[in-house]
């Protein structure tokens, strides 16, 4: 008889977003005239940049001509895209990353999960709390955890709490961990990491033989020139870090799908016989076997991000969302709330007022001003008492939502 991967039964059945939908739908049914504004889900709202659309249109034409038609591309991505990424995103910032170390994919979410294919099951794994749930759930699926306790924590994971008390940057653990997930600028808190802070992690990782998974999905939202965009801006990171990047948030590719993972060819981890194995080789083998590359058309669209027009257009796009974030920050502050993030990230992280739980504040916002956000407790136990508001929306919706909050909640 066929059996299942029982690790899936340990998952808490996608609790957060379905529960939000359930409460919003129940409210909307009981109040059919309510104009509900959703500032919850972290998806972009504005159209694809013109430069990307034009490049994809040309690529479609290429596919219609026998001479320029493309079948399977390289599993690692086309060299012309990898070279632009290496030059623009890494070498221009002083990071010695070569195009051959960049792997194009259909998403960072997928890569964050798939990367576990090349690691053993006996690693001690650290995540922050709150955290992007993908890091945790993919480890549960891979069998790297025990069962979940009543606090929603899985046995076998090391949770590093982040809150206003530590400026939302986790303390470096005293115990030894082998794999560490870091996300900066952070989803959900909007927090950032300084070079000094990342240096401390790189030093830790190098002294313990650990690997850092650095998720830089929001690097384009950094406005402070002092903050690092890549972990490879830190000396030594080539020997201890894998970086994930995506076109989803900077260029609005959430529905178009293109991302990249950097695996330096100097990076190694231990085989069971104690020998060092190059992770680049394993990831290349994994991708060549289980992946057949991103569509030629989409890669041409991503390439256009690096054109002069593309750069100007994504700058405007990011500027638009960051103006939303500024409005949210200012208005919520005026409404008397303590707000974090939203300066170098498209998320504003709010302390719930009067000691309300995350879900109580969710209900209050939904019922009194018809605004939907995301309860912080949905990202982990230490997110309790916080709430995430996303800047991904139209200006009109953001202004209307903030006006209602200021009018009714102040
Ligand atoms: C949106 C997001 C990504 C990007 O995922 P894609 O699969 O590339 O769309 C990665 N990490 C975090 C934390 C995100 O919020």
PDB file of C-alpha atoms in Angstrom, residues 128-132 135 162 167-169 181-193 215-219 222 341-342 344-349 379 388:
ATOM      1  CA  UNK A 128      13.867  34.035  13.868  1.00  0.00           C
ATOM      2  CA  UNK A 129      10.506  34.329  15.604  1.00  0.00           C
ATOM      3  CA  UNK A 130       8.473  35.912  13.961  1.00  0.00           C
ATOM      4  CA  UNK A 131       9.573  34.524  10.592  1.00  0.00           C
ATOM      5  CA  UNK A 132       8.604  34.076   6.918  1.00  0.00           C
ATOM      6  CA  UNK A 135      11.525  28.567   6.107  1.00  0.00           C
ATOM      7  CA  UNK A 162      12.919  39.329  17.659  1.00  0.00           C
ATOM      8  CA  UNK A 167      15.317  46.220  17.576  1.00  0.00           C
ATOM      9  CA  UNK A 168      14.041  43.161  15.690  1.00  0.00           C
ATOM     10  CA  UNK A 169      17.495  41.719  15.144  1.00  0.00           C
ATOM     11  CA  UNK A 181      17.878  31.732   7.969  1.00  0.00           C
ATOM     12  CA  UNK A 182      18.267  35.514   7.812  1.00  0.00           C
ATOM     13  CA  UNK A 183      15.924  37.821   5.906  1.00  0.00           C
ATOM     14  CA  UNK A 184      16.901  41.494   5.493  1.00  0.00           C
ATOM     15  CA  UNK A 185      15.119  43.820   4.962  1.00  0.00           C
ATOM     16  CA  UNK A 186      12.796  41.641   6.941  1.00  0.00           C
ATOM     17  CA  UNK A 187       9.396  40.234   6.197  1.00  0.00           C
ATOM     18  CA  UNK A 188       7.322  40.660   8.372  1.00  0.00           C
ATOM     19  CA  UNK A 189       8.962  43.275  10.634  1.00  0.00           C
ATOM     20  CA  UNK A 190      10.581  45.596   8.069  1.00  0.00           C
ATOM     21  CA  UNK A 191      13.795  45.532  10.145  1.00  0.00           C
ATOM     22  CA  UNK A 192      17.221  45.900   8.569  1.00  0.00           C
ATOM     23  CA  UNK A 193      20.718  44.603   9.292  1.00  0.00           C
ATOM     24  CA  UNK A 215      16.983  36.099   1.831  1.00  0.00           C
ATOM     25  CA  UNK A 216      17.399  39.510   0.164  1.00  0.00           C
ATOM     26  CA  UNK A 217      13.970  39.637  -1.517  1.00  0.00           C
ATOM     27  CA  UNK A 218      13.501  43.234  -0.311  1.00  0.00           C
ATOM     28  CA  UNK A 219      17.013  44.621  -0.883  1.00  0.00           C
ATOM     29  CA  UNK A 222      16.709  49.878   1.140  1.00  0.00           C
ATOM     30  CA  UNK A 341       9.864  49.152   9.701  1.00  0.00           C
ATOM     31  CA  UNK A 342       8.495  50.849   6.579  1.00  0.00           C
ATOM     32  CA  UNK A 344      13.813  50.316   4.122  1.00  0.00           C
ATOM     33  CA  UNK A 345      11.052  47.758   3.550  1.00  0.00           C
ATOM     34  CA  UNK A 346       7.476  47.755   2.250  1.00  0.00           C
ATOM     35  CA  UNK A 347       6.111  46.462   5.563  1.00  0.00           C
ATOM     36  CA  UNK A 348       5.106  48.439   8.600  1.00  0.00           C
ATOM     37  CA  UNK A 349       5.115  46.442  11.836  1.00  0.00           C
ATOM     38  CA  UNK A 379       4.401  34.646  11.869  1.00  0.00           C
ATOM     39  CA  UNK A 388       1.776  43.781   9.848  1.00  0.00           C
TER      40      UNK A 388
END
